[in-house]
CSV table of C-alpha atoms and ligand atoms in Angstrom, one decimal:
chain,number,residue,atom,x,y,z
A,11,MET,CA,0.0,0.0,0.0
A,12,GLU,CA,1.1,3.5,-0.9
A,13,VAL,CA,-0.1,6.7,0.6
A,14,VAL,CA,-0.6,10.1,-0.9
A,15,ILE,CA,-1.2,13.0,1.5
A,16,LEU,CA,-2.8,16.2,0.1
A,17,ALA,CA,-1.3,19.2,1.8
A,18,ALA,CA,-1.1,21.9,-0.9
A,19,GLY,CA,-4.0,24.0,0.4
A,20,GLN,CA,-3.1,27.5,1.6
A,21,GLY,CA,-5.4,27.6,4.6
A,22,LYS,CA,-6.1,31.4,4.2
A,23,ARG,CA,-8.9,31.1,6.8
A,24,MET,CA,-6.3,30.4,9.5
A,25,ARG,CA,-5.0,34.0,9.1
A,26,SER,CA,-1.5,32.8,10.0
A,27,VAL,CA,2.0,32.8,8.4
A,28,LEU,CA,2.3,29.2,9.3
A,29,PRO,CA,1.1,26.9,6.6
A,30,LYS,CA,-2.2,25.2,7.5
A,31,VAL,CA,-0.8,21.7,7.8
A,32,LEU,CA,1.8,22.8,10.3
A,33,GLN,CA,-0.8,24.2,12.7
A,34,PRO,CA,-0.5,22.0,15.7
A,35,ILE,CA,-2.9,19.6,17.4
A,36,ALA,CA,-1.5,18.6,20.8
A,37,GLY,CA,1.7,20.5,20.0
A,38,LYS,CA,2.4,18.4,16.8
A,39,PRO,CA,1.7,19.7,13.3
A,40,MET,CA,-1.5,18.4,11.8
A,41,LEU,CA,0.5,16.8,8.9
A,42,GLY,CA,2.6,15.1,11.6
A,43,HIS,CA,-0.5,13.3,12.9
A,44,VAL,CA,-1.5,12.2,9.4
A,45,LEU,CA,2.1,11.0,8.8
A,46,SER,CA,2.0,9.0,12.0
A,47,ALA,CA,-1.3,7.3,10.9
A,48,ALA,CA,0.3,6.5,7.5
A,49,ARG,CA,3.4,5.1,9.1
A,50,ALA,CA,1.3,2.9,11.4
A,51,LEU,CA,-0.1,1.3,8.2
A,52,ASP,CA,3.4,0.3,7.1
A,53,ALA,CA,2.9,2.2,3.9
A,54,GLY,CA,5.5,1.1,1.3
A,55,ARG,CA,5.8,4.8,0.2
A,56,ILE,CA,4.4,8.0,1.4
A,57,CYS,CA,4.1,11.0,-0.9
A,58,VAL,CA,3.1,14.4,0.4
A,59,VAL,CA,1.7,16.9,-2.2
A,60,TYR,CA,2.7,20.3,-1.0
A,61,GLY,CA,2.2,23.7,-2.6
A,62,HIS,CA,2.2,27.4,-1.7
A,63,GLY,CA,4.6,28.2,1.2
A,64,GLY,CA,5.3,24.4,1.3
A,65,GLU,CA,9.0,24.5,1.4
A,66,VAL,CA,8.6,25.2,5.2
A,67,VAL,CA,6.4,22.2,5.5
A,68,ARG,CA,9.0,20.0,3.7
A,69,GLU,CA,11.9,21.4,5.8
A,70,ARG,CA,9.9,20.8,9.0
A,71,LEU,CA,8.8,17.3,8.4
A,72,ASP,CA,11.1,15.8,5.8
A,73,ALA,CA,12.3,12.2,6.5
A,74,ASP,CA,13.9,9.4,4.6
A,75,ASP,CA,10.6,7.6,4.1
A,76,LEU,CA,8.8,10.5,2.4
A,77,ALA,CA,8.6,11.6,-1.2
A,78,TRP,CA,7.5,15.2,-2.0
A,79,ALA,CA,5.6,16.3,-5.0
A,80,ARG,CA,5.0,20.1,-5.6
A,81,GLN,CA,1.6,21.2,-6.9
A,82,GLU,CA,1.8,24.7,-8.3
A,83,PRO,CA,-0.8,26.1,-9.2
A,84,GLN,CA,-3.4,24.2,-7.3
A,85,LEU,CA,-6.0,23.0,-9.7
A,86,GLY,CA,-8.1,20.7,-7.6
A,87,THR,CA,-7.8,17.5,-5.7
A,88,GLY,CA,-7.5,15.4,-8.8
A,89,HIS,CA,-4.7,17.6,-10.1
A,90,ALA,CA,-3.1,17.2,-6.7
A,91,VAL,CA,-3.0,13.4,-6.8
A,92,GLN,CA,-1.7,13.6,-10.4
A,93,GLN,CA,1.4,15.2,-9.1
A,94,ALA,CA,2.0,12.3,-6.9
A,95,LEU,CA,1.7,9.7,-9.7
A,96,PRO,CA,5.4,9.6,-10.6
A,97,HIS,CA,6.1,8.4,-7.1
A,98,LEU,CA,3.5,5.6,-7.1
A,99,THR,CA,3.9,2.0,-8.3
A,100,ASP,CA,1.5,0.3,-10.6
A,101,GLY,CA,0.5,-3.0,-9.1
A,102,GLU,CA,0.2,-1.3,-5.6
A,103,SER,CA,-2.9,0.4,-4.2
A,104,ALA,CA,-2.8,4.0,-3.1
A,105,MET,CA,-4.6,5.6,-0.2
A,106,VAL,CA,-5.4,9.4,-0.4
A,107,LEU,CA,-5.3,11.2,2.9
A,108,TYR,CA,-5.6,14.8,3.7
A,109,GLY,CA,-3.0,16.8,5.6
A,110,ASP,CA,-5.6,18.9,7.3
A,111,VAL,CA,-7.7,15.9,8.5
A,112,PRO,CA,-5.4,15.2,11.5
A,113,LEU,CA,-7.3,12.7,13.7
A,114,ILE,CA,-7.9,9.9,11.1
A,115,GLY,CA,-7.3,6.6,13.0
A,116,GLU,CA,-5.2,3.7,11.9
A,117,PRO,CA,-8.1,1.1,12.5
A,118,THR,CA,-10.4,2.9,10.3
A,119,LEU,CA,-7.8,3.1,7.5
A,120,ARG,CA,-7.0,-0.6,7.8
A,121,ARG,CA,-10.7,-1.4,7.3
A,122,LEU,CA,-10.8,0.9,4.2
A,123,ALA,CA,-7.6,-0.8,2.8
A,124,GLU,CA,-9.1,-4.2,3.5
A,125,ALA,CA,-12.3,-3.3,1.7
A,126,ALA,CA,-10.3,-2.1,-1.3
A,127,GLY,CA,-8.4,-5.3,-1.3
A,128,GLY,CA,-6.1,-4.4,-4.2
A,129,SER,CA,-8.7,-4.2,-7.1
A,130,ARG,CA,-11.7,-2.2,-5.7
A,131,LEU,CA,-12.1,1.5,-5.3
A,132,ALA,CA,-12.9,2.1,-1.5
A,133,LEU,CA,-14.4,5.3,-0.3
A,134,LEU,CA,-14.6,6.5,3.3
A,135,THR,CA,-18.1,8.0,3.7
A,136,ILE,CA,-20.2,9.4,6.5
A,137,ALA,CA,-23.9,10.3,7.0
A,138,LEU,CA,-24.3,13.9,8.2
A,139,ASP,CA,-27.5,15.6,9.3
A,140,ASP,CA,-26.1,18.7,7.7
A,141,PRO,CA,-24.0,17.7,4.6
A,142,THR,CA,-23.4,21.2,3.5
A,143,GLY,CA,-20.2,21.8,1.6
A,144,TYR,CA,-19.4,18.1,1.1
A,145,GLY,CA,-19.4,16.0,-2.1
A,146,ARG,CA,-22.5,13.8,-2.0
A,147,ILE,CA,-22.4,10.1,-2.7
A,148,LEU,CA,-24.9,9.1,-5.4
A,149,ARG,CA,-26.2,5.5,-5.6
A,150,ASP,CA,-28.2,3.7,-8.2
A,151,ASP,CA,-31.4,1.8,-7.5
A,152,ALA,CA,-29.5,-1.3,-6.3
A,153,GLY,CA,-27.7,0.9,-3.8
A,154,ARG,CA,-24.3,0.8,-5.7
A,155,VAL,CA,-22.3,4.0,-5.7
A,156,SER,CA,-22.6,5.5,-9.2
A,157,ARG,CA,-20.6,8.8,-8.7
A,158,ILE,CA,-19.8,11.7,-6.4
A,159,VAL,CA,-21.3,15.1,-7.1
A,160,GLU,CA,-19.7,18.2,-5.5
A,161,GLU,CA,-22.1,20.5,-3.7
A,162,LYS,CA,-21.6,23.3,-6.1
A,163,ASP,CA,-22.4,21.1,-9.1
A,164,ALA,CA,-25.3,19.2,-7.3
A,165,SER,CA,-29.1,19.5,-8.2
A,166,ALA,CA,-31.5,20.3,-5.4
A,167,ASP,CA,-32.4,16.7,-5.2
A,168,GLU,CA,-28.7,15.6,-5.0
A,169,ARG,CA,-28.1,18.0,-2.2
A,170,GLU,CA,-30.7,16.2,0.0
A,171,VAL,CA,-28.4,13.2,0.1
A,172,ARG,CA,-26.8,13.0,3.5
A,173,GLU,CA,-24.1,10.5,2.8
A,174,VAL,CA,-21.0,12.5,1.9
A,175,ASN,CA,-17.5,12.0,0.8
A,176,THR,CA,-14.8,12.4,3.4
A,177,GLY,CA,-12.2,12.6,0.6
A,178,ILE,CA,-10.3,9.6,1.9
A,179,LEU,CA,-10.1,6.7,-0.5
A,180,VAL,CA,-8.1,3.8,-1.7
A,181,ALA,CA,-7.6,2.8,-5.4
A,182,PRO,CA,-5.3,0.6,-7.5
A,183,VAL,CA,-2.5,2.8,-8.7
A,184,ALA,CA,-2.6,1.7,-12.4
A,185,ALA,CA,-6.4,2.5,-12.5
A,186,LEU,CA,-5.9,5.8,-10.7
A,187,ARG,CA,-3.3,6.8,-13.2
A,188,ASP,CA,-5.7,5.9,-16.2
A,189,TRP,CA,-8.7,7.7,-14.5
A,190,LEU,CA,-6.8,10.9,-13.6
A,191,GLY,CA,-5.6,11.1,-17.2
A,192,ARG,CA,-9.3,11.2,-18.3
A,193,ILE,CA,-10.9,13.8,-15.9
A,194,GLY,CA,-11.5,17.3,-17.0
A,195,ASN,CA,-12.3,20.6,-15.2
A,196,ASP,CA,-15.6,21.3,-16.8
A,197,ASN,CA,-17.5,22.0,-13.5
A,198,ALA,CA,-18.7,24.8,-11.3
A,199,GLN,CA,-15.3,25.4,-9.8
A,200,GLY,CA,-13.2,24.8,-12.9
A,201,GLU,CA,-11.2,22.3,-10.9
A,202,TYR,CA,-9.9,18.8,-11.6
A,203,TYR,CA,-12.0,16.7,-9.1
A,204,LEU,CA,-10.5,13.6,-7.7
A,205,THR,CA,-14.1,12.6,-7.1
A,206,ASP,CA,-14.7,12.3,-10.9
A,207,ILE,CA,-12.8,9.0,-10.8
A,208,ILE,CA,-15.7,7.4,-9.2
A,209,GLY,CA,-18.0,7.7,-12.2
A,210,LEU,CA,-15.0,6.4,-14.3
A,211,ALA,CA,-14.5,3.5,-12.2
A,212,VAL,CA,-18.2,2.5,-12.4
A,213,ALA,CA,-18.0,2.8,-16.2
A,214,ASP,CA,-14.9,0.6,-16.2
A,215,GLY,CA,-16.8,-2.0,-14.2
A,216,VAL,CA,-14.5,-1.6,-11.1
A,217,GLU,CA,-16.4,-2.2,-7.9
A,218,VAL,CA,-16.8,0.8,-5.6
A,219,VAL,CA,-17.3,0.1,-2.0
A,220,THR,CA,-17.8,2.4,1.0
A,221,VAL,CA,-16.6,2.1,4.6
A,222,GLN,CA,-17.6,4.2,7.6
A,223,PRO,CA,-15.0,5.5,10.0
A,224,ASP,CA,-15.1,4.3,13.8
A,225,ALA,CA,-15.9,8.0,14.7
A,226,VAL,CA,-17.1,10.9,12.7
A,227,TRP,CA,-14.4,13.2,14.3
A,228,GLU,CA,-11.8,11.2,12.5
A,229,THR,CA,-12.8,12.7,9.2
A,230,LEU,CA,-13.2,16.3,10.3
A,231,GLY,CA,-11.0,18.7,8.4
A,232,VAL,CA,-9.5,22.0,9.6
A,233,ASN,CA,-9.9,25.2,7.8
A,234,SER,CA,-10.0,27.7,10.6
A,235,LYS,CA,-8.6,28.3,14.2
A,236,ARG,CA,-12.1,27.5,15.4
A,237,GLN,CA,-12.0,24.0,13.9
A,238,LEU,CA,-8.4,23.7,15.1
A,239,ALA,CA,-9.5,24.4,18.6
A,240,GLU,CA,-12.5,22.0,18.4
A,241,LEU,CA,-10.4,19.1,17.2
A,242,GLU,CA,-7.8,19.9,19.9
A,243,ARG,CA,-10.5,19.2,22.5
A,244,VAL,CA,-11.7,16.2,20.8
A,245,HIS,CA,-8.1,14.8,20.7
A,246,GLN,CA,-7.6,15.7,24.3
A,247,ARG,CA,-10.8,14.1,25.4
A,248,ASN,CA,-9.7,10.9,23.7
A,249,ILE,CA,-6.4,10.9,25.5
A,250,ALA,CA,-8.1,11.6,28.8
A,251,GLU,CA,-10.5,8.7,28.2
A,252,ARG,CA,-7.6,6.4,27.3
A,253,LEU,CA,-5.8,7.4,30.6
A,254,LEU,CA,-9.0,6.8,32.6
A,255,ASP,CA,-9.3,3.4,31.0
A,256,GLU,CA,-5.8,2.7,32.1
A,257,GLY,CA,-6.6,3.4,35.6
A,258,VAL,CA,-5.4,6.9,36.0
A,259,THR,CA,-7.4,9.2,38.2
A,260,LEU,CA,-8.1,12.6,36.5
A,261,ILE,CA,-9.9,15.0,38.7
A,262,ASP,CA,-11.3,16.6,35.5
A,263,PRO,CA,-10.9,14.8,32.2
A,264,ALA,CA,-11.8,18.1,30.4
A,265,ARG,CA,-8.9,19.9,32.1
A,266,ILE,CA,-5.8,18.0,31.1
A,267,ASP,CA,-3.6,18.6,28.1
A,268,VAL,CA,-1.2,15.9,26.8
A,269,ARG,CA,1.1,17.1,24.1
A,270,GLY,CA,3.2,14.1,23.5
A,271,GLU,CA,3.4,10.8,25.2
A,272,LEU,CA,2.3,10.3,28.9
A,273,THR,CA,2.7,6.9,30.5
A,274,CYS,CA,1.5,6.3,34.0
A,275,GLY,CA,1.9,3.5,36.5
A,276,ARG,CA,-0.9,2.4,38.9
A,277,ASP,CA,-2.8,4.7,41.0
A,278,VAL,CA,-1.5,7.9,39.5
A,279,GLU,CA,-3.7,11.0,40.3
A,280,ILE,CA,-3.7,14.2,38.3
A,281,ASP,CA,-5.5,17.2,39.5
A,282,ALA,CA,-7.0,19.9,37.2
A,283,ASN,CA,-5.2,22.0,34.5
A,284,CYS,CA,-2.0,20.1,34.2
A,285,VAL,CA,0.0,20.1,30.9
A,286,PHE,CA,2.2,17.2,29.9
A,287,GLU,CA,4.7,17.8,27.0
A,288,GLY,CA,7.1,15.5,25.2
A,289,ARG,CA,7.7,12.2,26.9
A,290,VAL,CA,6.6,12.0,30.4
A,291,GLU,CA,6.6,8.9,32.7
A,292,LEU,CA,4.8,8.8,36.0
A,293,GLY,CA,5.6,6.0,38.3
A,294,ASP,CA,3.1,4.1,40.6
A,295,GLY,CA,1.2,6.4,43.0
A,296,VAL,CA,2.5,9.6,41.6
A,297,ARG,CA,0.3,12.6,42.3
A,298,ILE,CA,0.4,15.8,40.3
A,299,GLY,CA,-1.3,18.9,41.8
A,300,ALA,CA,-3.3,21.4,40.1
A,301,ASN,CA,-1.8,23.7,37.4
A,302,CYS,CA,1.5,21.9,36.9
A,303,VAL,CA,3.4,21.7,33.6
A,304,ILE,CA,5.6,18.6,33.2
A,305,ARG,CA,7.8,18.3,30.1
A,306,ASN,CA,10.1,15.4,29.2
A,307,ALA,CA,10.4,14.0,32.7
A,308,ARG,CA,10.5,10.7,34.6
A,309,ILE,CA,9.0,10.8,38.0
A,310,GLY,CA,9.4,7.9,40.3
A,311,ALA,CA,6.9,6.0,42.3
A,312,GLY,CA,5.2,7.9,45.2
A,313,THR,CA,6.5,11.2,44.2
A,314,ARG,CA,4.2,14.1,44.7
A,315,VAL,CA,4.3,17.3,42.6
A,316,SER,CA,2.4,20.1,44.3
A,317,PRO,CA,0.4,22.9,42.5
A,318,PHE,CA,2.0,25.4,40.1
A,319,SER,CA,5.2,23.5,39.5
A,320,LEU,CA,7.1,23.5,36.2
A,321,VAL,CA,9.1,20.3,35.8
A,322,GLU,CA,11.3,20.1,32.7
A,323,GLN,CA,13.9,17.5,31.4
A,324,THR,CA,14.0,16.1,34.9
A,325,THR,CA,14.4,12.7,36.4
A,326,ALA,CA,13.1,12.3,39.9
A,327,GLY,CA,13.3,9.2,42.1
A,328,GLY,CA,10.7,7.9,44.4
A,329,ASP,CA,8.8,9.6,47.2
A,330,CYS,CA,10.0,13.1,46.4
A,331,LEU,CA,8.1,16.2,47.3
A,332,ILE,CA,8.2,18.9,44.6
A,333,GLY,CA,6.6,22.2,44.9
A,334,PRO,CA,4.3,24.0,45.3
A,335,TYR,CA,5.8,26.6,43.0
A,336,ALA,CA,9.0,24.6,42.2
A,337,ARG,CA,10.8,24.8,38.9
A,338,THR,CA,13.1,22.1,37.8
A,339,ARG,CA,15.0,22.9,34.6
A,340,PRO,CA,16.9,20.7,32.1
A,341,GLY,CA,19.4,18.3,33.6
A,342,THR,CA,17.8,18.0,37.0
A,343,VAL,CA,18.3,14.5,38.6
A,344,LEU,CA,16.7,14.0,41.9
A,345,GLY,CA,17.3,10.8,44.1
A,346,ASN,CA,14.7,9.4,46.3
A,347,ARG,CA,12.8,11.3,49.0
A,348,VAL,CA,14.2,14.7,47.8
A,349,GLN,CA,12.2,17.7,48.8
A,350,LEU,CA,12.1,21.0,46.8
A,351,GLY,CA,9.7,23.5,48.2
A,352,ASN,CA,8.2,26.8,47.0
A,353,PHE,CA,10.2,29.0,44.8
A,354,VAL,CA,13.1,26.6,44.5
A,355,GLU,CA,14.8,26.5,41.1
A,356,VAL,CA,17.1,23.6,40.1
A,357,LYS,CA,19.1,23.4,36.9
A,358,ASN,CA,21.6,20.9,35.6
A,359,SER,CA,22.1,19.4,39.0
A,360,ASN,CA,22.1,16.2,40.9
A,361,ILE,CA,20.5,16.1,44.2
A,362,ALA,CA,20.9,12.8,46.2
A,363,ASP,CA,18.5,10.8,48.4
A,364,GLY,CA,16.9,12.6,51.3
A,365,SER,CA,18.2,16.1,50.6
A,366,LYS,CA,16.0,19.2,50.9
A,367,ALA,CA,15.7,22.8,49.7
A,368,ASN,CA,12.4,23.8,51.0
A,369,HIS,CA,12.2,27.4,50.3
A,370,LEU,CA,13.5,30.1,48.0
A,371,ALA,CA,16.7,28.7,46.5
A,372,TYR,CA,18.6,28.4,43.3
A,373,VAL,CA,20.7,25.3,42.8
A,374,GLY,CA,22.4,25.3,39.4
A,375,ASP,CA,25.3,23.2,38.1
A,376,ALA,CA,25.6,21.5,41.4
A,377,ASP,CA,26.2,18.0,42.8
A,378,VAL,CA,24.5,17.7,46.1
A,379,GLY,CA,24.9,14.6,48.2
A,380,GLU,CA,22.6,12.7,50.6
A,381,ARG,CA,20.7,14.2,53.5
A,382,VAL,CA,21.8,17.7,52.7
A,383,ASN,CA,19.7,20.6,54.0
A,384,ILE,CA,19.9,23.7,51.8
A,385,GLY,CA,18.5,26.7,53.8
A,386,ALA,CA,16.1,29.3,52.5
A,387,GLY,CA,17.5,31.9,50.3
A,388,THR,CA,20.6,29.8,49.3
A,389,ILE,CA,22.0,30.2,45.9
A,390,THR,CA,24.8,28.8,43.8
A,391,CYS,CA,26.6,31.5,42.0
A,392,ASN,CA,27.4,29.3,39.1
A,393,TYR,CA,28.0,32.0,36.4
A,394,ASP,CA,30.6,34.7,36.3
A,395,GLY,CA,29.0,36.3,33.3
A,396,VAL,CA,31.1,34.2,30.8
A,397,ASN,CA,31.7,30.7,32.3
A,398,LYS,CA,29.7,28.4,34.4
A,399,TYR,CA,31.2,26.4,37.3
A,400,ARG,CA,30.1,23.6,39.5
A,401,THR,CA,29.3,23.5,43.1
A,402,VAL,CA,29.8,20.3,45.1
A,403,ILE,CA,28.0,19.7,48.4
A,404,GLU,CA,28.9,16.4,50.0
A,405,ASP,CA,26.7,14.2,52.2
A,406,ASP,CA,25.1,15.5,55.4
A,407,VAL,CA,26.0,19.1,54.9
A,408,PHE,CA,23.8,21.8,56.5
A,409,ILE,CA,23.8,25.1,54.4
A,410,GLY,CA,22.4,28.0,56.5
A,411,SER,CA,19.9,30.4,55.1
A,412,ASP,CA,20.9,33.0,52.6
A,413,THR,CA,24.2,31.4,51.7
A,414,GLN,CA,25.9,32.2,48.4
A,415,LEU,CA,28.1,29.4,47.1
A,416,VAL,CA,30.5,31.1,44.6
A,417,ALA,CA,31.5,28.2,42.2
A,418,PRO,CA,33.7,26.4,41.7
A,419,VAL,CA,33.5,25.5,45.3
A,420,ARG,CA,33.1,22.4,47.5
A,421,VAL,CA,31.5,21.9,50.9
A,422,GLY,CA,33.0,18.8,52.6
A,423,ARG,CA,31.0,16.0,54.2
A,424,GLY,CA,29.1,16.9,57.3
A,425,ALA,CA,30.0,20.6,57.2
A,426,THR,CA,27.8,23.4,58.4
A,427,VAL,CA,27.8,26.7,56.6
A,428,GLY,CA,26.6,29.6,58.7
A,429,ALA,CA,23.6,31.6,57.6
A,430,GLY,CA,24.5,34.5,55.4
A,431,THR,CA,27.8,33.1,54.4
A,432,THR,CA,29.3,34.1,51.0
A,433,LEU,CA,31.4,31.0,50.3
A,434,THR,CA,34.3,31.7,48.0
A,435,LYS,CA,36.6,28.9,49.2
A,436,ASP,CA,36.0,25.2,49.9
A,437,ALA,CA,34.5,24.5,53.3
A,438,PRO,CA,36.2,21.7,55.1
A,439,ALA,CA,34.3,18.6,56.3
A,440,GLU,CA,32.6,18.5,59.7
A,441,GLN,CA,33.5,22.1,60.6
A,442,LEU,CA,31.4,25.2,60.8
A,443,THR,CA,32.3,27.8,58.1
A,444,VAL,CA,30.9,31.2,58.3
A,445,SER,CA,31.8,34.4,56.5
A,446,ARG,CA,29.9,37.3,58.1
A,447,ALA,CA,30.7,40.9,59.5
A,448,LYS,CA,30.9,40.6,63.2
A,449,GLN,CA,27.7,41.7,65.0
A,450,PHE,CA,27.9,44.6,67.5
A,451,SER,CA,25.5,46.9,69.3
A,452,ILE,CA,25.8,50.5,70.2
A,453,SER,CA,24.5,51.0,73.7
A,454,SER,CA,24.4,54.9,73.5
A,455,TRP,CA,22.3,54.8,70.3
A,456,LYS,CA,19.3,57.1,70.3
A,457,LYS,CA,16.5,57.0,67.8
A,458,PRO,CA,16.2,60.1,65.8
A,459,GLU,CA,13.2,62.2,66.9
A,460,LYS,CA,10.9,64.2,64.7
A,461,LEU,CA,11.8,67.9,64.5
A,462,PRO,CA,9.0,70.3,65.8
A,463,ARG,CA,7.6,72.3,63.0
B,520,LIG,C1,-13.2,17.7,-1.2
B,520,LIG,C2,-14.0,16.6,-2.1
B,520,LIG,C3,-15.4,16.5,-1.5
B,520,LIG,C4,-15.3,16.1,0.0
B,520,LIG,C5,-14.4,17.0,0.8
B,520,LIG,C6,-14.2,16.6,2.2
B,520,LIG,C7,-13.0,16.9,-4.3
B,520,LIG,C8,-13.3,17.5,-5.6
B,520,LIG,N1,-14.0,17.1,-3.4
B,520,LIG,O1,-13.8,18.9,-1.2
B,520,LIG,O2,-16.1,15.6,-2.2
B,520,LIG,O3,-16.6,16.1,0.5
B,520,LIG,O4,-13.1,17.2,0.1
B,520,LIG,O5,-13.6,17.6,2.9
B,520,LIG,O6,-12.1,16.2,-4.1
B,520,LIG,N2,-5.9,20.1,-2.0
B,520,LIG,C9,-4.6,20.2,-2.7
B,520,LIG,N3,-4.6,20.8,-3.9
B,520,LIG,C10,-5.6,21.2,-4.5
B,520,LIG,C11,-6.9,21.2,-3.8
B,520,LIG,C12,-7.0,20.7,-2.6
B,520,LIG,O7,-3.7,19.7,-2.1
B,520,LIG,O8,-5.4,21.7,-5.6
B,520,LIG,C13,-6.0,19.6,-0.7
B,520,LIG,C14,-6.4,20.6,0.4
B,520,LIG,O9,-5.2,21.1,1.0
B,520,LIG,C15,-7.2,19.7,1.4
B,520,LIG,C16,-7.7,18.6,0.6
B,520,LIG,O10,-7.0,18.6,-0.7
B,520,LIG,O11,-6.3,19.1,2.3
B,520,LIG,C17,-9.3,18.9,0.2
B,520,LIG,O12,-9.4,20.1,-0.4
B,520,LIG,P1,-10.7,21.1,0.0
B,520,LIG,O13,-10.6,22.2,-1.0
B,520,LIG,O14,-10.7,21.3,1.3
B,520,LIG,O15,-11.8,20.0,-0.5
B,520,LIG,P2,-12.9,20.3,-1.4
B,520,LIG,O16,-12.5,20.5,-2.8
B,520,LIG,O17,-13.8,21.3,-0.8
B,521,LIG,CA1,-11.7,23.0,-3.3
């Protein structure tokens, strides 16, 4: 089976500089979703027909398994498929998909391909209460498909037909080549209609069969931001339902966004308004509080991420407490039972088992040992404006509040650093290190008094 994806349409109604098929659903270009469906079918060849502004599309999504055919100008869907013919193989079947119909599902496409079976023309059709705008499926008295008529060319009677063409079809390549060579553009739109091949197939005695999708939303196209937003919600609802079926607790399935791949262990609980991006793995019993954003992260069993935390490119062990209001940036690796409290930022750092930074801290480019306590207001000064340096804090260290660790610097095992210290040299193990102006009091001090007016 070979696949042709029509993606040359401009999408003016998007009012965007981004070509229509690059507009995202769940953070991924619509065309990317269609490509995933095509690849899931193990298509022997995938040809994308692109057009106006399409170089961006090609640059963005090009891959070894894709062929690209330029359609310029765009003279209709039949003309579009013609551009792909040089890439198709006689003896194979070709499936036509649309780059702006992003939610088409693999099981539906498999059924369509099976119905076509190498010699038939198979159409994916749906029955709509309001068929406005679609091509209508016309059938003879025996119920066999005779042709498709576009809305603009249809008679009043034909417009009453509720069975419509989704545009997705499968046909033998050799026949497709022949039919496309025979279609004209003598119609209301002056376009070369792909749908005209149906009448030709019937005349040639080729059997035309129809298949219905598992769900109508699979066949919905996107021409506007409204429709894009509608399909985004459909897609997110589907993901949420799958997570529920897998046993994940979602406090509100309507308020979760997954833009990538979220895998969850048993008894995971996700509160409202969380966003998951890229690859995210949540271990058994993980709880994610409301309004968190988790991006490319692996979170170990029993860990709890409290509300309003942003966790990015982070690996966390088990039973950690992250947030509320924590931010972990790329390169964060947390051991087990690590605690990061409110307004704590961690970047490119390892923090080992049982260590804590519970309030207002910046830990960047650091290696923190086990059972370390990092006091409130502590920061690693990892950047001198040009270079970045590492801070090493060994096991069982206690860092007093408001400490600045000027990297490169090392705090030895079991050391205590006094509150307010600006550490510019290594702190020896087991000792108290403190850098602080001596405290003194002036006994004769009198508060200034307000002058009489
Ligand atoms: C087409 C079908 C119609 C069907 C409808 C479903 C034809 C003649 N009509 O309608 O029966 O009900 O889809 O949505 O096929 N495209 C190109 N190059 C072109 C023209 C279109 O690549 O020259 C692409 C578009 O980007 C889009 C797809 O083909 O992805 C369908 O085009 P569109 O104009 O939306 O479909 P219609 O012609 O209205
Ligand atoms: Ca059109």
